[in-house]
Amino acid sequence: MAADWPLVGREGELAYVARVLNRADSTGIVLVGPPGVGKTRLATECLRLGAESGFATQRVVASRAASAIPFGALAPLLPPGVVAMERGLNALRQATLALTERAEGKPLLLLVDDAHALDDASAVLLQQLAATRTGFLVVTLRSGEVPPEPVTALWKDHGVERLTIEPLDRDDADQLVATMLGGDLDQTIRSMLWDKTRGNPLFIRELVLGAVESGALSNRMGRWQADGELEPSDRLSELVASRLGGLERPELDALELVAFGEPLGVGLLSDLTDPTVVEELERKGLVALIRDGRRNEIRLAHPMYGEVLRARTPALRARSISRSLASALEATGANRRGDALRVSLWRLDGGGLPPMALLLEASAQARFANNYEIAHRLARIAFEVEPTFDSGMLLLDVLYSSDRARESDPISQAIAPLATTDQQFTMFTLLRAATLFWKQGDADGARRVLHEAMDRVQSKDEQDELAAFLAEMDLQAGHSREAYERMAPIIAHESGRPFVLAAVSAALASAILGRCADAVDIADRAFAVRVEMGHELTLYQSGILLVHKAVAVNEAGRPQEAYELANFTRLMAADSNDLSGQAFCCIALVRVCMLTGKTHEAMRWSAEAAELLRRKNHPGPLRWSLSYLALAAAMSGDGRTAGDALAELEIAMMHPAAMLEVETMRAKAWKAICDARPEDAKAILVAAAKEMNASGQVSFEAAVLFDLARLGEAEEVADRLVEIGEHGQSELHRTMGAAARAMAQGRAGDIAAQSDAFAAMGVMLYAAEWAVAASDAFRKEGDQRRVAEWSRRASELTALCDGAQTPGLVQIDAPVPLTQREREIALLATQGLTSKIIGERLFVASRTVDNHLARIYSKLGVSNRNELSAALSGFEDR
């Protein structure tokens, strides 16, 4: 973790300071901003700029303790005799002379930190320095404070520039955290830190340092993870408390009300405290008036104030505040959205019990916001007080969503008899089936309860919703055709909730079947219907629709568009604390990064998805993320990480959501490549291709077949890849078919054209591999000009593939190109394998290996294996 405090996000301010510093008529600059915003850090950087520009630099810090002493702030820079003199003109002259003498003939740059706390004499001296242009001033000033009048005169009367320093924006705050930690961290941590600090660099630094020291933030295998909430450390609490010190008792009482109740309407807060007290808190910069629609609300000026105030408020006082807030809001009618949740929590925190209807609504609001801890607390109380169908269903839903599905069986048994209508029974069955299938891995049990429900319910809409979940299970089991056919009649009607639920499966099924345009169309139409429905469906279901659209767009050959859509959806999921939604977005991003050659980034997204899914106890999707981690690592040449991920898969629970087990097979194949077992890799891929063909999962089949083409089997797979491209709706698949055929036929111009086609789509990994192949093919044709051109092109494209290290990216500089078999043997030989072991790996005799090596040495102009390694450009490093 970085030990110093990096300066992040202040490029514009530094550039402005540099311009002011270099102006001949400039007398200084005042940096104004709230506490912790980084004024001092920026001012320190100004000292560095001044020193580089030839200034003699001096620094002093003002303080309240020294403010009663004449020249108290400047005392460290002045001779004792000057400090002891009575205030007056002679003293000012002596002080000015003393400062200029310290500069030793250079222009003086004087930094005065916290100028609002200056003593009068020091303030007058600063004014004199500015008025006489004796030195350049860099002054920091806390906003909300009233500085001495001579300090105000600096920018009013003496040409000193005034620059307001704002908190960091979201991107810069994230960058500061990443720079401090020096490792990857997921969006959940970033969002948590932003919510608590709002870009205040001091608060970011102290919160992160405290979390690392306490273990709340820990680095596991190069990735920072949070264990629960990030609480302010004692050091940070003391810093904030010092900001809140010196308040009168009525002011502190009012501030506590805001801390426990924010946002509070102006009228409601006025009923609980003296409005003039609130006005004084606003003047001091401790609370702020916020406009929300037509309503004016009072909030704390910074979220960290609330963290500290709530932690320091005695328990009995906190209970009293909660009761007061609940009563005051109830008196207004509590009609605004969110009021039910606030009143319920205040009543419970105050030692009471809210009405049941309010409690149920509050729990539902917390669940919708993915605040599972609060939702579970409220739902559990509601069900214990009144075990009804509504309270039971709410509790079951929270248990499923909050990694407590193991607690759901007794609740299910209790409320099953309470489902008296078709709608109730359908709702109960869907949630029960989801728990059985996703959390318990019991596909047979889930199908049983779904079919029993379909026999019982009479409503067509309810039957369609049950059928939609059966289709989801078909899809997840790898039966995309069956899933699509089951949903086709519902999709055709395009109305209401059943259509949206059916579209979730139908869109992804269409993409897997190669009908990418249909998939995008289904997702778009369903999302439009979902928007019209309002809150009838969860944000999670909306996010899954967008994820499935991103998958289809990527499969169609538009990876940049897919990346932007998946990442936008991920950020929305993170901001709403939807861990599962974030994980599925990460998996979609992995698929994009694998195409674009960003295998290191793909590893990061895979690791983030795995961590989120472990926290959610979501075993099926966890297998997907581990498969992708192994695949991305293997294509990065990181055999150890790939092996660790595959080992975890071996011991992880098998799950009926086996749709992406094909990626596990691909990962095993590419791990075999890392282990110098190319024939094993090809055998795995051939078996996977047959399996995908049999199940009609065209997009997966295309990916596996193209892996074979990349590993030298283009002749074997080209016809099928061309067929897939001709019958589907994917430009990517069509290009893969054409690229495989070009490679099989060996015509350099055609291979080069397909490299350009991949590059135009943004599929840089395949573009780079085909550029290498084009260079080899032109060498075989004897066109040295084109060899040089495509060798450069291959290097350029490979540089865009962050982390990818596949055999197809290895350029071999030889007058006569190597055959695919010779390339394989050459690469194995560079790893120190004997001819006998190479022969065993490739299923050929060791004498055959020696013969191939002799031809390789001749083509490359080398005489032994050491020289062979050097000839394979870049391979040793990879």
JSON list of N, CA and C in Angstrom, two decimals, residues 14-15 17-23 45-57 105-109 136:
[
{"chain": "A", "resi": 14, "resn": "LEU", "atom": "N", "xyz": [-3.21, 22.73, -10.62]},
{"chain": "A", "resi": 14, "resn": "LEU", "atom": "CA", "xyz": [-1.77, 22.94, -10.70]},
{"chain": "A", "resi": 14, "resn": "LEU", "atom": "C", "xyz": [-1.39, 23.78, -11.92]},
{"chain": "A", "resi": 15, "resn": "ALA", "atom": "N", "xyz": [-2.05, 23.51, -13.03]},
{"chain": "A", "resi": 15, "resn": "ALA", "atom": "CA", "xyz": [-1.78, 24.30, -14.24]},
{"chain": "A", "resi": 15, "resn": "ALA", "atom": "C", "xyz": [-2.14, 25.76, -14.01]},
{"chain": "A", "resi": 17, "resn": "VAL", "atom": "N", "xyz": [-2.15, 27.34, -11.07]},
{"chain": "A", "resi": 17, "resn": "VAL", "atom": "CA", "xyz": [-1.13, 27.90, -10.17]},
{"chain": "A", "resi": 17, "resn": "VAL", "atom": "C", "xyz": [0.14, 28.24, -10.95]},
{"chain": "A", "resi": 18, "resn": "ALA", "atom": "N", "xyz": [0.54, 27.33, -11.85]},
{"chain": "A", "resi": 18, "resn": "ALA", "atom": "CA", "xyz": [1.75, 27.58, -12.64]},
{"chain": "A", "resi": 18, "resn": "ALA", "atom": "C", "xyz": [1.63, 28.84, -13.48]},
{"chain": "A", "resi": 19, "resn": "ARG", "atom": "N", "xyz": [0.44, 29.06, -14.06]},
{"chain": "A", "resi": 19, "resn": "ARG", "atom": "CA", "xyz": [0.24, 30.27, -14.86]},
{"chain": "A", "resi": 19, "resn": "ARG", "atom": "C", "xyz": [0.33, 31.52, -13.98]},
{"chain": "A", "resi": 20, "resn": "VAL", "atom": "N", "xyz": [-0.30, 31.48, -12.81]},
{"chain": "A", "resi": 20, "resn": "VAL", "atom": "CA", "xyz": [-0.25, 32.63, -11.90]},
{"chain": "A", "resi": 20, "resn": "VAL", "atom": "C", "xyz": [1.18, 32.89, -11.44]},
{"chain": "A", "resi": 21, "resn": "LEU", "atom": "N", "xyz": [1.89, 31.82, -11.14]},
{"chain": "A", "resi": 21, "resn": "LEU", "atom": "CA", "xyz": [3.25, 31.94, -10.63]},
{"chain": "A", "resi": 21, "resn": "LEU", "atom": "C", "xyz": [4.18, 32.60, -11.64]},
{"chain": "A", "resi": 22, "resn": "ASN", "atom": "N", "xyz": [3.93, 32.35, -12.91]},
{"chain": "A", "resi": 22, "resn": "ASN", "atom": "CA", "xyz": [4.81, 32.86, -13.96]},
{"chain": "A", "resi": 22, "resn": "ASN", "atom": "C", "xyz": [4.41, 34.23, -14.49]},
{"chain": "A", "resi": 23, "resn": "ARG", "atom": "N", "xyz": [3.32, 34.81, -13.95]},
{"chain": "A", "resi": 23, "resn": "ARG", "atom": "CA", "xyz": [2.93, 36.16, -14.38]},
{"chain": "A", "resi": 23, "resn": "ARG", "atom": "C", "xyz": [3.72, 37.20, -13.61]},
{"chain": "A", "resi": 45, "resn": "GLU", "atom": "N", "xyz": [2.56, 21.27, -3.19]},
{"chain": "A", "resi": 45, "resn": "GLU", "atom": "CA", "xyz": [2.99, 21.11, -4.58]},
{"chain": "A", "resi": 45, "resn": "GLU", "atom": "C", "xyz": [3.34, 22.47, -5.18]},
{"chain": "A", "resi": 46, "resn": "CYS", "atom": "N", "xyz": [2.63, 23.52, -4.72]},
{"chain": "A", "resi": 46, "resn": "CYS", "atom": "CA", "xyz": [2.96, 24.87, -5.18]},
{"chain": "A", "resi": 46, "resn": "CYS", "atom": "C", "xyz": [4.38, 25.26, -4.75]},
{"chain": "A", "resi": 47, "resn": "LEU", "atom": "N", "xyz": [4.80, 24.84, -3.54]},
{"chain": "A", "resi": 47, "resn": "LEU", "atom": "CA", "xyz": [6.16, 25.09, -3.10]},
{"chain": "A", "resi": 47, "resn": "LEU", "atom": "C", "xyz": [7.16, 24.46, -4.06]},
{"chain": "A", "resi": 48, "resn": "ARG", "atom": "N", "xyz": [6.87, 23.22, -4.49]},
{"chain": "A", "resi": 48, "resn": "ARG", "atom": "CA", "xyz": [7.77, 22.54, -5.43]},
{"chain": "A", "resi": 48, "resn": "ARG", "atom": "C", "xyz": [7.86, 23.32, -6.75]},
{"chain": "A", "resi": 49, "resn": "LEU", "atom": "N", "xyz": [6.69, 23.76, -7.25]},
{"chain": "A", "resi": 49, "resn": "LEU", "atom": "CA", "xyz": [6.69, 24.54, -8.49]},
{"chain": "A", "resi": 49, "resn": "LEU", "atom": "C", "xyz": [7.49, 25.83, -8.32]},
{"chain": "A", "resi": 50, "resn": "GLY", "atom": "N", "xyz": [7.32, 26.48, -7.16]},
{"chain": "A", "resi": 50, "resn": "GLY", "atom": "CA", "xyz": [8.06, 27.71, -6.90]},
{"chain": "A", "resi": 50, "resn": "GLY", "atom": "C", "xyz": [9.55, 27.49, -6.87]},
{"chain": "A", "resi": 51, "resn": "ALA", "atom": "N", "xyz": [9.99, 26.42, -6.20]},
{"chain": "A", "resi": 51, "resn": "ALA", "atom": "CA", "xyz": [11.42, 26.12, -6.13]},
{"chain": "A", "resi": 51, "resn": "ALA", "atom": "C", "xyz": [11.99, 25.86, -7.52]},
{"chain": "A", "resi": 52, "resn": "GLU", "atom": "N", "xyz": [11.22, 25.15, -8.35]},
{"chain": "A", "resi": 52, "resn": "GLU", "atom": "CA", "xyz": [11.67, 24.88, -9.72]},
{"chain": "A", "resi": 52, "resn": "GLU", "atom": "C", "xyz": [11.74, 26.15, -10.55]},
{"chain": "A", "resi": 53, "resn": "SER", "atom": "N", "xyz": [10.95, 27.16, -10.17]},
{"chain": "A", "resi": 53, "resn": "SER", "atom": "CA", "xyz": [10.94, 28.43, -10.91]},
{"chain": "A", "resi": 53, "resn": "SER", "atom": "C", "xyz": [11.94, 29.44, -10.37]},
{"chain": "A", "resi": 54, "resn": "GLY", "atom": "N", "xyz": [12.75, 29.04, -9.37]},
{"chain": "A", "resi": 54, "resn": "GLY", "atom": "CA", "xyz": [13.79, 29.93, -8.86]},
{"chain": "A", "resi": 54, "resn": "GLY", "atom": "C", "xyz": [13.43, 30.69, -7.62]},
{"chain": "A", "resi": 55, "resn": "PHE", "atom": "N", "xyz": [12.30, 30.40, -6.97]},
{"chain": "A", "resi": 55, "resn": "PHE", "atom": "CA", "xyz": [11.91, 31.09, -5.74]},
{"chain": "A", "resi": 55, "resn": "PHE", "atom": "C", "xyz": [12.63, 30.46, -4.54]},
{"chain": "A", "resi": 56, "resn": "ALA", "atom": "N", "xyz": [12.87, 31.29, -3.54]},
{"chain": "A", "resi": 56, "resn": "ALA", "atom": "CA", "xyz": [13.23, 30.78, -2.22]},
{"chain": "A", "resi": 56, "resn": "ALA", "atom": "C", "xyz": [11.92, 30.55, -1.47]},
{"chain": "A", "resi": 57, "resn": "THR", "atom": "N", "xyz": [11.70, 29.34, -0.99]},
{"chain": "A", "resi": 57, "resn": "THR", "atom": "CA", "xyz": [10.39, 28.99, -0.43]},
{"chain": "A", "resi": 57, "resn": "THR", "atom": "C", "xyz": [10.46, 28.90, 1.10]},
{"chain": "A", "resi": 105, "resn": "GLY", "atom": "N", "xyz": [18.54, 36.74, -1.67]},
{"chain": "A", "resi": 105, "resn": "GLY", "atom": "CA", "xyz": [18.65, 37.31, -3.00]},
{"chain": "A", "resi": 105, "resn": "GLY", "atom": "C", "xyz": [17.68, 36.75, -4.02]},
{"chain": "A", "resi": 106, "resn": "LYS", "atom": "N", "xyz": [17.01, 35.68, -3.72]},
{"chain": "A", "resi": 106, "resn": "LYS", "atom": "CA", "xyz": [16.02, 35.11, -4.63]},
{"chain": "A", "resi": 106, "resn": "LYS", "atom": "C", "xyz": [14.66, 35.73, -4.35]},
{"chain": "A", "resi": 107, "resn": "PRO", "atom": "N", "xyz": [13.73, 35.66, -5.30]},
{"chain": "A", "resi": 107, "resn": "PRO", "atom": "CA", "xyz": [12.35, 36.07, -5.00]},
{"chain": "A", "resi": 107, "resn": "PRO", "atom": "C", "xyz": [11.76, 35.12, -3.95]},
{"chain": "A", "resi": 108, "resn": "LEU", "atom": "N", "xyz": [10.94, 35.65, -3.07]},
{"chain": "A", "resi": 108, "resn": "LEU", "atom": "CA", "xyz": [10.40, 34.89, -1.95]},
{"chain": "A", "resi": 108, "resn": "LEU", "atom": "C", "xyz": [9.03, 34.31, -2.30]},
{"chain": "A", "resi": 109, "resn": "LEU", "atom": "N", "xyz": [8.84, 33.02, -2.01]},
{"chain": "A", "resi": 109, "resn": "LEU", "atom": "CA", "xyz": [7.50, 32.40, -2.06]},
{"chain": "A", "resi": 109, "resn": "LEU", "atom": "C", "xyz": [7.18, 31.94, -0.65]},
{"chain": "A", "resi": 136, "resn": "PHE", "atom": "N", "xyz": [5.79, 36.34, -3.25]},
{"chain": "A", "resi": 136, "resn": "PHE", "atom": "CA", "xyz": [4.62, 35.65, -3.81]},
{"chain": "A", "resi": 136, "resn": "PHE", "atom": "C", "xyz": [4.00, 34.81, -2.70]}
]
